[in-house]
Coordinates of C-alpha atoms in Angstrom, one line a residue:
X1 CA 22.0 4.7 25.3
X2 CA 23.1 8.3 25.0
X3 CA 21.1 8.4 21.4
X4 CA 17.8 7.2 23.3
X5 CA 18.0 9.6 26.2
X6 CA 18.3 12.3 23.8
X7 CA 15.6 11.6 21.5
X8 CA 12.7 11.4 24.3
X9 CA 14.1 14.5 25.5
X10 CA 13.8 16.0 21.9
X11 CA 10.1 14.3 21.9
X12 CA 8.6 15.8 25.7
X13 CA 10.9 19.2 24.7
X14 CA 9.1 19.2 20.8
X15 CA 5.7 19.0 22.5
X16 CA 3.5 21.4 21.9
X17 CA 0.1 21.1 23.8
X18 CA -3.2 22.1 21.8
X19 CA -5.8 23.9 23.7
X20 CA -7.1 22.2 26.1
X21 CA -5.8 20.0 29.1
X22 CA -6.4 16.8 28.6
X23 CA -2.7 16.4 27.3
X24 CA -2.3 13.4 29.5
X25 CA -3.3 10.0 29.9
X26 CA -3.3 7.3 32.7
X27 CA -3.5 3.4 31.3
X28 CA -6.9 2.0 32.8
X29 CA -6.2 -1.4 31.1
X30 CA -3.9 -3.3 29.0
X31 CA -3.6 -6.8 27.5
X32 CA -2.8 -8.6 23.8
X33 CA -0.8 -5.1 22.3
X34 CA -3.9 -3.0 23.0
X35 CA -3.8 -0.2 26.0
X36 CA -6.7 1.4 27.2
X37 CA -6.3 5.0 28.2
X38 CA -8.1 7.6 30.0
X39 CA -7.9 10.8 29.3
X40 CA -6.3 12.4 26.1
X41 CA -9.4 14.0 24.8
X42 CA -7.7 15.7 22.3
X43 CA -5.9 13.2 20.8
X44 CA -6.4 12.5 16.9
X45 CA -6.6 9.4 15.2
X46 CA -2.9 7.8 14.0
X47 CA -1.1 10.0 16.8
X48 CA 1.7 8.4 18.5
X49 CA 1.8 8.9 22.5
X50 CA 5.0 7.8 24.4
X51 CA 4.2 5.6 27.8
X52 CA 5.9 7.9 29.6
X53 CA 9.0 6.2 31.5
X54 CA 9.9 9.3 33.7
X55 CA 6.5 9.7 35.7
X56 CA 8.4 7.5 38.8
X57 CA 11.8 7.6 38.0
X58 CA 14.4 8.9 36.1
X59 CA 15.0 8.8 32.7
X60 CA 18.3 7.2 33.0
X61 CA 16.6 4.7 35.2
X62 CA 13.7 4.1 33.4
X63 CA 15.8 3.5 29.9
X64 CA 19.0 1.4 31.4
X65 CA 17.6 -2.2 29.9
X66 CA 14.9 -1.1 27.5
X67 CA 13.8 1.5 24.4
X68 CA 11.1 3.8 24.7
X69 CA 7.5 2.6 24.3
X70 CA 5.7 4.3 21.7
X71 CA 1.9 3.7 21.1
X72 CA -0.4 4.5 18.1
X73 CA -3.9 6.0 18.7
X74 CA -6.9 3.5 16.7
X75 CA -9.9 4.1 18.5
X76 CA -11.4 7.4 19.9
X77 CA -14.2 6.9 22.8
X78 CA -16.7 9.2 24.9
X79 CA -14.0 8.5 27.7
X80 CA -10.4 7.9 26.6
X81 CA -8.8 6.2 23.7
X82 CA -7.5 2.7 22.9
X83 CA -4.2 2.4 21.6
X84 CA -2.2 -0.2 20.1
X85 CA 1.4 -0.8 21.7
X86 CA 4.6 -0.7 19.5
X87 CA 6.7 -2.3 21.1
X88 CA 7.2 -4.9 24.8
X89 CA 3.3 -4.7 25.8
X90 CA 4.5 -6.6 28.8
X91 CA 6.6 -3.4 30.0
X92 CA 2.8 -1.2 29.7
X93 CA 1.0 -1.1 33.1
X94 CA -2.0 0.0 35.1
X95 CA -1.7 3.7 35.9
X96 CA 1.1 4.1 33.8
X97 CA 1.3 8.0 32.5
X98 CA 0.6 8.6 28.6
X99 CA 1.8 11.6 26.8
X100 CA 0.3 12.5 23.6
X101 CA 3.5 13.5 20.6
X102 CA 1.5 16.1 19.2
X103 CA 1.9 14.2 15.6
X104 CA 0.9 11.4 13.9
X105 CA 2.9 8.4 12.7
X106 CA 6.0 9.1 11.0
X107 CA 8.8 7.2 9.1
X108 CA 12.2 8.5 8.4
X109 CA 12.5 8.6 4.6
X110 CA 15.8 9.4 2.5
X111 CA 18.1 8.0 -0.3
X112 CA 20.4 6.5 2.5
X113 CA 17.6 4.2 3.0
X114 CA 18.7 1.9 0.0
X115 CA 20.4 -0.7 0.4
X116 CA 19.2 -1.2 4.0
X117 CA 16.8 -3.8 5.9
X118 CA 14.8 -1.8 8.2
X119 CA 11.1 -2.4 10.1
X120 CA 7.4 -1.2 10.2
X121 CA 9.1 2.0 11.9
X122 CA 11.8 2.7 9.4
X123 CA 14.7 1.7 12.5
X124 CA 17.2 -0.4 10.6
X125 CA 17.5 -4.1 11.6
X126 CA 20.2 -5.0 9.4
X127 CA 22.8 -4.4 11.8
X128 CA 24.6 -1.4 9.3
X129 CA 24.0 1.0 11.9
X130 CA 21.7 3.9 12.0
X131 CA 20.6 5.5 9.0
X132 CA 21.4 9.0 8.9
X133 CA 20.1 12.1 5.9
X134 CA 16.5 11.0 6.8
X135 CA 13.5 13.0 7.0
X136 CA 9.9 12.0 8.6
X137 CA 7.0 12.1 7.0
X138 CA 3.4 10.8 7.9
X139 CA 2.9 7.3 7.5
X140 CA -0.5 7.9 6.0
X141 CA -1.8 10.5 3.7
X142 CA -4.3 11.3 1.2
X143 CA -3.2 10.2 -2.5
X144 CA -2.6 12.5 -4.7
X145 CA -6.2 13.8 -7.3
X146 CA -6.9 13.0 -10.8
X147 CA -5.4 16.4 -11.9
X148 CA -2.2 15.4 -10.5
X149 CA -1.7 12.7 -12.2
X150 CA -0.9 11.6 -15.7
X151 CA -1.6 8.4 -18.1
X152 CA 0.7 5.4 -17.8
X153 CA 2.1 4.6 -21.1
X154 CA 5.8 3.8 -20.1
X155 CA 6.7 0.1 -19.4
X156 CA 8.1 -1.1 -16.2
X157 CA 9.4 -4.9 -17.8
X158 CA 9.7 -7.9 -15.1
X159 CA 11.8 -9.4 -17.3
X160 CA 9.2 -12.7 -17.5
X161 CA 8.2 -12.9 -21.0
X162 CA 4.4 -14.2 -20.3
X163 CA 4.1 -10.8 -18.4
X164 CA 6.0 -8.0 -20.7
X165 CA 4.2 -10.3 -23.6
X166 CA 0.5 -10.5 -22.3
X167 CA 0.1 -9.1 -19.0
X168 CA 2.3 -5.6 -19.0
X169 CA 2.5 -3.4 -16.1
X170 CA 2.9 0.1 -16.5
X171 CA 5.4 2.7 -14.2
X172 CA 2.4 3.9 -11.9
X173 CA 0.0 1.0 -12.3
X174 CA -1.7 -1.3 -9.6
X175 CA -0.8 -4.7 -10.9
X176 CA -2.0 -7.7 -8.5
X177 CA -0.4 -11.1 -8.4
X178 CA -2.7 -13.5 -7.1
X179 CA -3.0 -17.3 -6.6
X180 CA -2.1 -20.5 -4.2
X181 CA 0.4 -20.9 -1.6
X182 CA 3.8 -21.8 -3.4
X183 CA 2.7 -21.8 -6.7
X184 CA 5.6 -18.4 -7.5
X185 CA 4.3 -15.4 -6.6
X186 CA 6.8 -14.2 -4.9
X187 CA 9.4 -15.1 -7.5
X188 CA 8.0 -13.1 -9.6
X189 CA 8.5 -10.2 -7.3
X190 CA 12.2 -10.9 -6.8
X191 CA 12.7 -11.6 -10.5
X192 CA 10.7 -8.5 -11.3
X193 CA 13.6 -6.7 -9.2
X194 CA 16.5 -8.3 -10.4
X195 CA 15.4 -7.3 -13.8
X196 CA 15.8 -3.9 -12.9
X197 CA 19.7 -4.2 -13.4
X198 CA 18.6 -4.7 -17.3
X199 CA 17.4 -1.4 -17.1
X200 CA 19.5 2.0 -17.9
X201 CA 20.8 3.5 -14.9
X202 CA 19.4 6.8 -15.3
X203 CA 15.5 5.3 -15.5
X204 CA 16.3 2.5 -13.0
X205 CA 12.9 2.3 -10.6
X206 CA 14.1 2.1 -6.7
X207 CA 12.5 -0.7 -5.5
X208 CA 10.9 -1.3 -2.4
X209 CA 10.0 -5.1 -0.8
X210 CA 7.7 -5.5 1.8
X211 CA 8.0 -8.7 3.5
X212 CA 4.5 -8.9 5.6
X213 CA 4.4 -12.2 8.1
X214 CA 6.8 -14.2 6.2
X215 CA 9.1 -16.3 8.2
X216 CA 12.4 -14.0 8.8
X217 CA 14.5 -17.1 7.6
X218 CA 12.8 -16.4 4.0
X219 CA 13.4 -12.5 4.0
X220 CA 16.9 -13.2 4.6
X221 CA 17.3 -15.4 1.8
X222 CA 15.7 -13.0 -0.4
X223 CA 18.2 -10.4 0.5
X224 CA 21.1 -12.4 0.4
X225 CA 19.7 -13.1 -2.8
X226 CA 19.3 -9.3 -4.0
X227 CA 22.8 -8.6 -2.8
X228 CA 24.0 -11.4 -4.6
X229 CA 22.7 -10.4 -8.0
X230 CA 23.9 -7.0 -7.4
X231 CA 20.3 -5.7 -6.8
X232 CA 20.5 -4.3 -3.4
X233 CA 22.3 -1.2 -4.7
X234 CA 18.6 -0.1 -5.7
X235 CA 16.3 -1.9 -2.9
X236 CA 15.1 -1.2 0.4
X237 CA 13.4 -3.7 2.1
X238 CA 10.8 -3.4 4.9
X239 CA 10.2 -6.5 7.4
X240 CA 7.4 -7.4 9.5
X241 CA 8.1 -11.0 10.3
X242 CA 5.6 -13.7 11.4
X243 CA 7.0 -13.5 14.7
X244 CA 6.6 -9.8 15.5
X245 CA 3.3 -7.9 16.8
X246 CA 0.5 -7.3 14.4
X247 CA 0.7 -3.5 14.7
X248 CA 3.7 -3.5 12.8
X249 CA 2.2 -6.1 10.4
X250 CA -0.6 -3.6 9.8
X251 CA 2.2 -0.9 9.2
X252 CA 4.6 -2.2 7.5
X253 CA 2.5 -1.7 3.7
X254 CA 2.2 2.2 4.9
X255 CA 5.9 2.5 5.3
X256 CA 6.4 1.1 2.2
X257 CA 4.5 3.2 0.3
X258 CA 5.7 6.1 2.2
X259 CA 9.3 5.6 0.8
X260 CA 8.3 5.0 -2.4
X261 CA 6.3 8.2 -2.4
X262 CA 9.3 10.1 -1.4
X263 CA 11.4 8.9 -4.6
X264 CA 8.0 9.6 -6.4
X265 CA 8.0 13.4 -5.5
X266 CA 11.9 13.3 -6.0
X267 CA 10.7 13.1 -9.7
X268 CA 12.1 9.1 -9.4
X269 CA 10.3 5.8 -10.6
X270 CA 9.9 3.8 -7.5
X271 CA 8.1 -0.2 -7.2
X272 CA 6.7 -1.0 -4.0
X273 CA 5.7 -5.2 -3.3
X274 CA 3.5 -6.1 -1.2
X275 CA 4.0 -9.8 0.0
X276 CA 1.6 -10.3 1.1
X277 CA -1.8 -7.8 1.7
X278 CA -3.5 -11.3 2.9
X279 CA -1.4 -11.6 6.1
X280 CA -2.0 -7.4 6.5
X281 CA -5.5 -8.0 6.4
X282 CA -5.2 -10.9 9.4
X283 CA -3.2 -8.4 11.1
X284 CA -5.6 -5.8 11.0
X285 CA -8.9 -7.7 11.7
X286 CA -6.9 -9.7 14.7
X287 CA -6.2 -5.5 16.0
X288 CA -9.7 -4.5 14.9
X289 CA -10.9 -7.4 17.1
X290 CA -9.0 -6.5 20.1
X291 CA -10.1 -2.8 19.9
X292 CA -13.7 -4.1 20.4
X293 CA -14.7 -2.9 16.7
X294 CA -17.5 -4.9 15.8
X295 CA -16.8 -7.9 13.5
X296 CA -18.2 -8.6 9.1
X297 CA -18.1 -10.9 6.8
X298 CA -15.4 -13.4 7.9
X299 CA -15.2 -11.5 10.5
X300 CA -13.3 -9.1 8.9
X301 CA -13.8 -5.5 10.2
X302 CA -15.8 -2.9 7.8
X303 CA -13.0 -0.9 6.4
X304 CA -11.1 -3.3 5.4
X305 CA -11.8 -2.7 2.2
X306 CA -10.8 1.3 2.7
X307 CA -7.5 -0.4 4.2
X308 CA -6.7 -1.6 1.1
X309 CA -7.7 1.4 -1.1
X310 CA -6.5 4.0 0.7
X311 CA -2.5 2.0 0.5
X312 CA -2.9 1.0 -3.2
X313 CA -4.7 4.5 -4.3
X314 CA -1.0 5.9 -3.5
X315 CA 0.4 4.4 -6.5
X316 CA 0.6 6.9 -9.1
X317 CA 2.0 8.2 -12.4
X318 CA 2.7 11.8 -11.4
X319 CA 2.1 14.9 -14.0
X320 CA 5.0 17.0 -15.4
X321 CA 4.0 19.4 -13.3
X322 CA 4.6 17.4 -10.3
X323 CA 7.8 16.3 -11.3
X324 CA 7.0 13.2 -13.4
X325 CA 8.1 10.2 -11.0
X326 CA 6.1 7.4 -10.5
X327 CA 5.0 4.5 -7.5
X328 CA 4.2 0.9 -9.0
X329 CA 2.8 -1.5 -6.9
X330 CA 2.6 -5.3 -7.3
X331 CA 0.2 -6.4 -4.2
X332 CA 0.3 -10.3 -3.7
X333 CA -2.5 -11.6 -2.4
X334 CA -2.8 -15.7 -1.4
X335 CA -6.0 -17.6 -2.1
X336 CA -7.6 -20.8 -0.5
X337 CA -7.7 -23.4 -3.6
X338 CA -8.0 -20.9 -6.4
X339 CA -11.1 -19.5 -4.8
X340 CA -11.0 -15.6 -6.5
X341 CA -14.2 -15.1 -5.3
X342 CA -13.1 -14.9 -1.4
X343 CA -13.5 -11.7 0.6
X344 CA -10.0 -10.2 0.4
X345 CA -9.4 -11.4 -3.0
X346 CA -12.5 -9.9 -4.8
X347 CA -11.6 -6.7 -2.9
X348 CA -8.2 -5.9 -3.9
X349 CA -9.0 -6.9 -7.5
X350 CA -11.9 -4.3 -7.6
X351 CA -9.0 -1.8 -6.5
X352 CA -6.0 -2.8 -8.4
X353 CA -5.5 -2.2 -12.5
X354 CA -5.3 -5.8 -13.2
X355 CA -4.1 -9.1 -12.2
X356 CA -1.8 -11.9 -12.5
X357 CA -3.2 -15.2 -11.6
X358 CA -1.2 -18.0 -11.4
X359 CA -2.7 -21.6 -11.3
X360 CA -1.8 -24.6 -9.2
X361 CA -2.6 -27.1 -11.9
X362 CA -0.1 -25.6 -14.4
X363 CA 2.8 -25.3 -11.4
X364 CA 1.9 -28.6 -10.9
X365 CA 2.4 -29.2 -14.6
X366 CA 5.9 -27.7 -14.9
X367 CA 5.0 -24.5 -16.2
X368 CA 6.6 -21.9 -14.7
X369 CA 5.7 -19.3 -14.4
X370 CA 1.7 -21.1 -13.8
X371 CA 0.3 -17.5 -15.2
X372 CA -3.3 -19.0 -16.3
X373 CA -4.0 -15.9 -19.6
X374 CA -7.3 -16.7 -19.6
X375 CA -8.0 -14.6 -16.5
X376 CA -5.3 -13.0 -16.2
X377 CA -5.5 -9.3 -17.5
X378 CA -3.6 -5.8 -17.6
X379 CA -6.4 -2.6 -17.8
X380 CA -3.4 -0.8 -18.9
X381 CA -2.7 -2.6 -22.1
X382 CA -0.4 -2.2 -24.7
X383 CA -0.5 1.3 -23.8
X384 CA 2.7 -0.1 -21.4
X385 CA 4.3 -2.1 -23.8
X386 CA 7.0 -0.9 -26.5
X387 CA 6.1 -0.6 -30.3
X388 CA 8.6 -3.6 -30.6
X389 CA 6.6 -6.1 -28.2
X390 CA 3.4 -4.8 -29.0
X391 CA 4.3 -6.1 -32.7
X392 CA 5.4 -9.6 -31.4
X393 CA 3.0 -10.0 -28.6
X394 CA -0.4 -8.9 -30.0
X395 CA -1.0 -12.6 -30.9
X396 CA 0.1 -14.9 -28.6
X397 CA -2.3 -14.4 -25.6
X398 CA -4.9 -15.0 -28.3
X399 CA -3.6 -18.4 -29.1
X400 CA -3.1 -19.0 -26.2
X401 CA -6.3 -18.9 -25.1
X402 CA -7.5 -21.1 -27.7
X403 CA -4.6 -23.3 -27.2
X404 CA -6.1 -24.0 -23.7
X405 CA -9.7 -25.0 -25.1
X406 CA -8.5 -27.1 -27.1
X407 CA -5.9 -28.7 -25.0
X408 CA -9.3 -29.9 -22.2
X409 CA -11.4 -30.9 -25.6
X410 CA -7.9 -33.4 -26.6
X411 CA -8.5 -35.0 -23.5
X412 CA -12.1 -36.6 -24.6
X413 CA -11.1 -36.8 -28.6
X414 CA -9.5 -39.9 -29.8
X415 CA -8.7 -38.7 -33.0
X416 CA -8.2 -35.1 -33.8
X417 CA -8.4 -33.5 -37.3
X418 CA -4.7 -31.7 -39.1
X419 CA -5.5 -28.6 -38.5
X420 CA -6.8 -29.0 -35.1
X421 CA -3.6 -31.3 -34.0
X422 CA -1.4 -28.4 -36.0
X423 CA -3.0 -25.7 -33.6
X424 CA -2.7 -27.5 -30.7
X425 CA 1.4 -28.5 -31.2
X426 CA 1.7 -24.5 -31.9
X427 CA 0.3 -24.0 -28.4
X428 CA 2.3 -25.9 -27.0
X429 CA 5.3 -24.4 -28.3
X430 CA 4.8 -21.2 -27.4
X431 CA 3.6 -22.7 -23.8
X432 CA 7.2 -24.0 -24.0
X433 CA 9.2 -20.5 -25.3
X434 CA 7.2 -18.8 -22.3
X435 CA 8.6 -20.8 -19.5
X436 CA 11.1 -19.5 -18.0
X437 CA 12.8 -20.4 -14.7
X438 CA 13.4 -18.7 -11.7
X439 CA 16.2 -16.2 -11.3
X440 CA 16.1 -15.8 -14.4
X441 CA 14.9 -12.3 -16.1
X442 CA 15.6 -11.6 -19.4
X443 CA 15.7 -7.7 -20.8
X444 CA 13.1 -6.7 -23.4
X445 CA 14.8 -7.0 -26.3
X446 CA 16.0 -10.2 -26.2
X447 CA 12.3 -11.3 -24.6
X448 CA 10.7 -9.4 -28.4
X449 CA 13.4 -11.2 -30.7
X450 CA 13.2 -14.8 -28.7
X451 CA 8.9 -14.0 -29.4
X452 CA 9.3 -12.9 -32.7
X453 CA 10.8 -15.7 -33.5
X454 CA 8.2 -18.3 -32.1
X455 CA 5.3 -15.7 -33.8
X456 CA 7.3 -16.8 -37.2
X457 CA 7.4 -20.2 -37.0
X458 CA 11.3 -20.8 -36.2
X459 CA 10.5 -23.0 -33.3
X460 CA 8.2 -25.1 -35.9
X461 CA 10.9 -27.8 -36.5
X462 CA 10.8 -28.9 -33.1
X463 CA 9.3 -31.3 -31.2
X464 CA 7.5 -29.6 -27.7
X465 CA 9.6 -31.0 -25.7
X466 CA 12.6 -30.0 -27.6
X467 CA 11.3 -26.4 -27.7
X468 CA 12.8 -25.0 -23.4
X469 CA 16.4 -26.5 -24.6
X470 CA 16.4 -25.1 -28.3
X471 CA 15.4 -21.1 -26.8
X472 CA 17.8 -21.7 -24.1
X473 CA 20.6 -22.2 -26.8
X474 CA 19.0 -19.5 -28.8
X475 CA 19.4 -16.6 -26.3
X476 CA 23.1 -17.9 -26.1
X477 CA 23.4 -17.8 -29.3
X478 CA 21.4 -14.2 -29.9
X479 CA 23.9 -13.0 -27.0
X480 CA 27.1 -13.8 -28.9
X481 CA 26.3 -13.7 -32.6
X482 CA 22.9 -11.3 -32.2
X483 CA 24.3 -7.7 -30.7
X484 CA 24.1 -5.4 -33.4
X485 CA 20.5 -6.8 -33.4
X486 CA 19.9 -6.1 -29.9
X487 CA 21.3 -3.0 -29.8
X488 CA 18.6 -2.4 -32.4
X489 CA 15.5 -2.9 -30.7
X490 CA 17.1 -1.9 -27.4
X491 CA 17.6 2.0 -28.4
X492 CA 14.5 1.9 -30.7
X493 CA 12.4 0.4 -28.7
X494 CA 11.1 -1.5 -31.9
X495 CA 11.8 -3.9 -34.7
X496 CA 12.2 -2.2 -37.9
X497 CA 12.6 -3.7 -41.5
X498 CA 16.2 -3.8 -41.6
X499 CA 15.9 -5.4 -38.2
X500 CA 13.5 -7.8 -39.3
X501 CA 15.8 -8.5 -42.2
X502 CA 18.8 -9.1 -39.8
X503 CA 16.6 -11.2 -37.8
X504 CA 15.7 -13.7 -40.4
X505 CA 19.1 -14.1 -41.3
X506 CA 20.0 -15.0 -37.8
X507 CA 17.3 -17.3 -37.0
X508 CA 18.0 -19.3 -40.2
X509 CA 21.5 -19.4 -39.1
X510 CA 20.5 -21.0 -35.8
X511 CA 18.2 -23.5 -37.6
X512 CA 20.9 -24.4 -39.7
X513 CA 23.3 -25.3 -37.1
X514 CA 20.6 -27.4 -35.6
X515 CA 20.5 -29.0 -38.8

């Protein structure tokens, strides 16, 4: 209570009125999160004002049961503003006084965020106890220019072999993963974290998770599960559940790209997730309706698209010059039935550096994860990929591909030729060697020699559906007998010829014990 009183004391003390009067408001009208204020002329957009709880009482009074009530500035009108409440609207009334802050949004950012659950405001709802070492800084600004930025040529691995194989993502890239309700987006996410632990301490990204409308029963699994695996040590996740307001729905993407940026300039590798930007863009066109701003396509509001650029333009490979750190961001977006070509979808592919879209049908299958490589793609390349799994990897997607053609022409040919039946049991080996289940990332090395292996035909002596038991025994066995090997590629960050020699050797071993 003490803590409260002293902060809006700091705030109305910190004020420092611009010129002019209009410094304070009176609400003229307020309903569904959204005040309308009259008054505060000056006000910018993105400023917080504070619903003043002292204009008819005490402080002490007005703050026995209840926190301040901040609101955020959205719309700026010939004869007030509208603002959207964060926080009780119910405890916002008529004639109310408004104070403007005199700054714009701002999140508390610092390293003793990690490890902590906190909300579209940065307060911590973890029940740890307040976060202290913190700084604020805007939730918006402009991302940083072409001349501060470098190329992105070093890997950030997932740890999902179809990804670092095919589909790499890059420290500073914009990589989407796109596709169906339940069909493993998210676990890709999570995995994509865990993995992190296979990483050297000293280049470990910190990673940020922003859970966005999701039921709050699911983000507490997921950290349970983080803590669990040890992962939490490096994560900070931000929650806007289903069941708060939509402002903070609409924020919470902002704060966590503000605290990644802040590890960024720290000269750090930071990963922000978005799960999911389809449930921001709701939020924002449900707030966009309420402010009166007139309606699009699906109803959508016009800057949606700039909603969505202006968040994902912050990720960023920094220059040496600017200290060298980097923001990765994996958006996930949700489609209706596959459809790509939707609204949101089609906008936050034309913004993002690639994609990762994962299929129904092949969830349905059993393939996991359903990435479908034919339009799947990474505009980053092998230019984020190792010289080791850029030698083991430059085929497969190829085959793949092909494998998939064939695989809908087998369904209409009763008899197939050799080679054609030879091409298509290759296919679906590798399909096999590329599953992978969930909770389950491997580190690159051991992803490039379990490939390697499958690109030289040491999976050839199995049937398909002996293939997910025989590389499950095989990374066991790589594990134990393998080291020297994987200590090879692992500080070299490629397979050599004395490597390739060892690894011959040791596949033939494994065969043989099949045998």
């Amino acid at each position: 209570m003490d803590s409260i009183i002293k902060r809006i004391e700091e705030e109305i003390a910190n004020f420092t009125p611009t010129q002019g009067t209009e410094e304070t408001g009176l609400v003229r009208a307020t309903g569904d999160g959204i005040a309308e204020i009259d008054g505060l002329s000056n006000a910018v957009m993105t400023e917080m004002v504070l619903f003043d709880p002292t204009f008819d009482r005490t402080l002490e009074e007005a703050l026995k049961d209840a926190a301040p009530i901040y609101g955020l500035v959205l719309n700026l009108e010939e004869d007030g503003v509208r603002a959207v409440i964060l926080g009780d609207g119910s405890r916002v009334y008529e004639g109310m006084l408004v104070r403007r802050l005199g700054r714009l949004l701002s999140i508390p950012v610092g390293d003793s965020l990690v490890g902590r659950v906190v909300n579209a405001l940065g307060e911590p709802v973890d029940g740890k106890g307040p976060i202290k070492d913190t700084k604020f800084v805007p939730i918006e600004r402009q991302a940083y220019g072409v001349m501060d930025r470098s190329p992105v040529n070093v890997p950030l691995h997932t740890g999902i072999k179809a990804i670092d194989g095919m589909i790499p993502v890059g420290r500073g890239q914009r990589e989407l993963i796109i596709g169906d309700r339940g069909v493993g987006k998210t676990t890709i996410a999570i995995d994509t974290i865990l993995n992190q632990k296979n990483e050297p301490k000293e280049s470990r990204p910190i990673c940020i998770y922003v859970a966005i409308g999701q039921k709050e029963s699911k983000t507490a699994r997921i950290v349970a599960e983080l803590a669990e695996a040890g992962a939490m040590e490096y994560t900070i996740v931000v929650t806007a559940p289903a069941s708060s307001p939509a402002a903070f729905q609409f924020l919470a993407p902002f704060a966590g790209a503000s605290i990644g940026e802040h590890f960024m300039e720290a000269g750090k590798d930071a990963l922000v997730i978005y799960d999911d930007l389809s449930k921001q863009a709701v939020a924002y066109r449900q707030l966009s309706l309420l402010l009166r701003r007139p309606p699009g396509r699906e109803a959508y509001p016009g800057d949606i698209f700039y909603l969505h650029s202006r968040l994902l333009e912050r990720a960023a490979k920094l220059s040496q010059e600017k200290g060298g750190g980097s923001l990765t961001a994996l958006p996930i977006i949700e489609t209706q039935e596959g459809d790509v070509s939707a609204y949101i979808p089609t906008n936050v592919i034309s913004i993002t550096d690639g994609q990762i879209f994962l299929l129904a049908d092949l969830f349905n299958k059993g393939m996991r994860p359903a990435i479908d490589v034919g339009i799947s793609v990474s505009r980053v390349g092998s230019s984020a990929q190792t010289k080791a799994m850029k030698k083991v990897a430059s085929k497969i997607k190829l085959e793949l591909a092909q494998f998939r053609e064939l695989e809908a022409f087998m369904q209409f040919a009763s008899d197939l030729d050799p080679d054609t039946k030879k091409r298509i049991e290759g296919g679906q080996r590798m399909t096999e060697v590329l599953k992978q289940g969930r909770g389950e990332p491997l580190a690159f090395e051991m992803q490039a020699i379990i490939i390697w292996g499958a690109i030289n035909g040491y999976f050839d002596g199995y049937e398909p559906s002996e293939v997910t038991a025989a590389e499950k025994k095989l990374r066991d066995f790589i594990a134990r007998e393998g080291i020297k090997e994987l200590e090879g590629v692992r500080t070299s960050k490629d397979i050599r010829e004395e490597t390739e020699v060892a690894l011959h050797a040791l596949f033939k071993k494994f065969n043989e014990r099949k045998a």
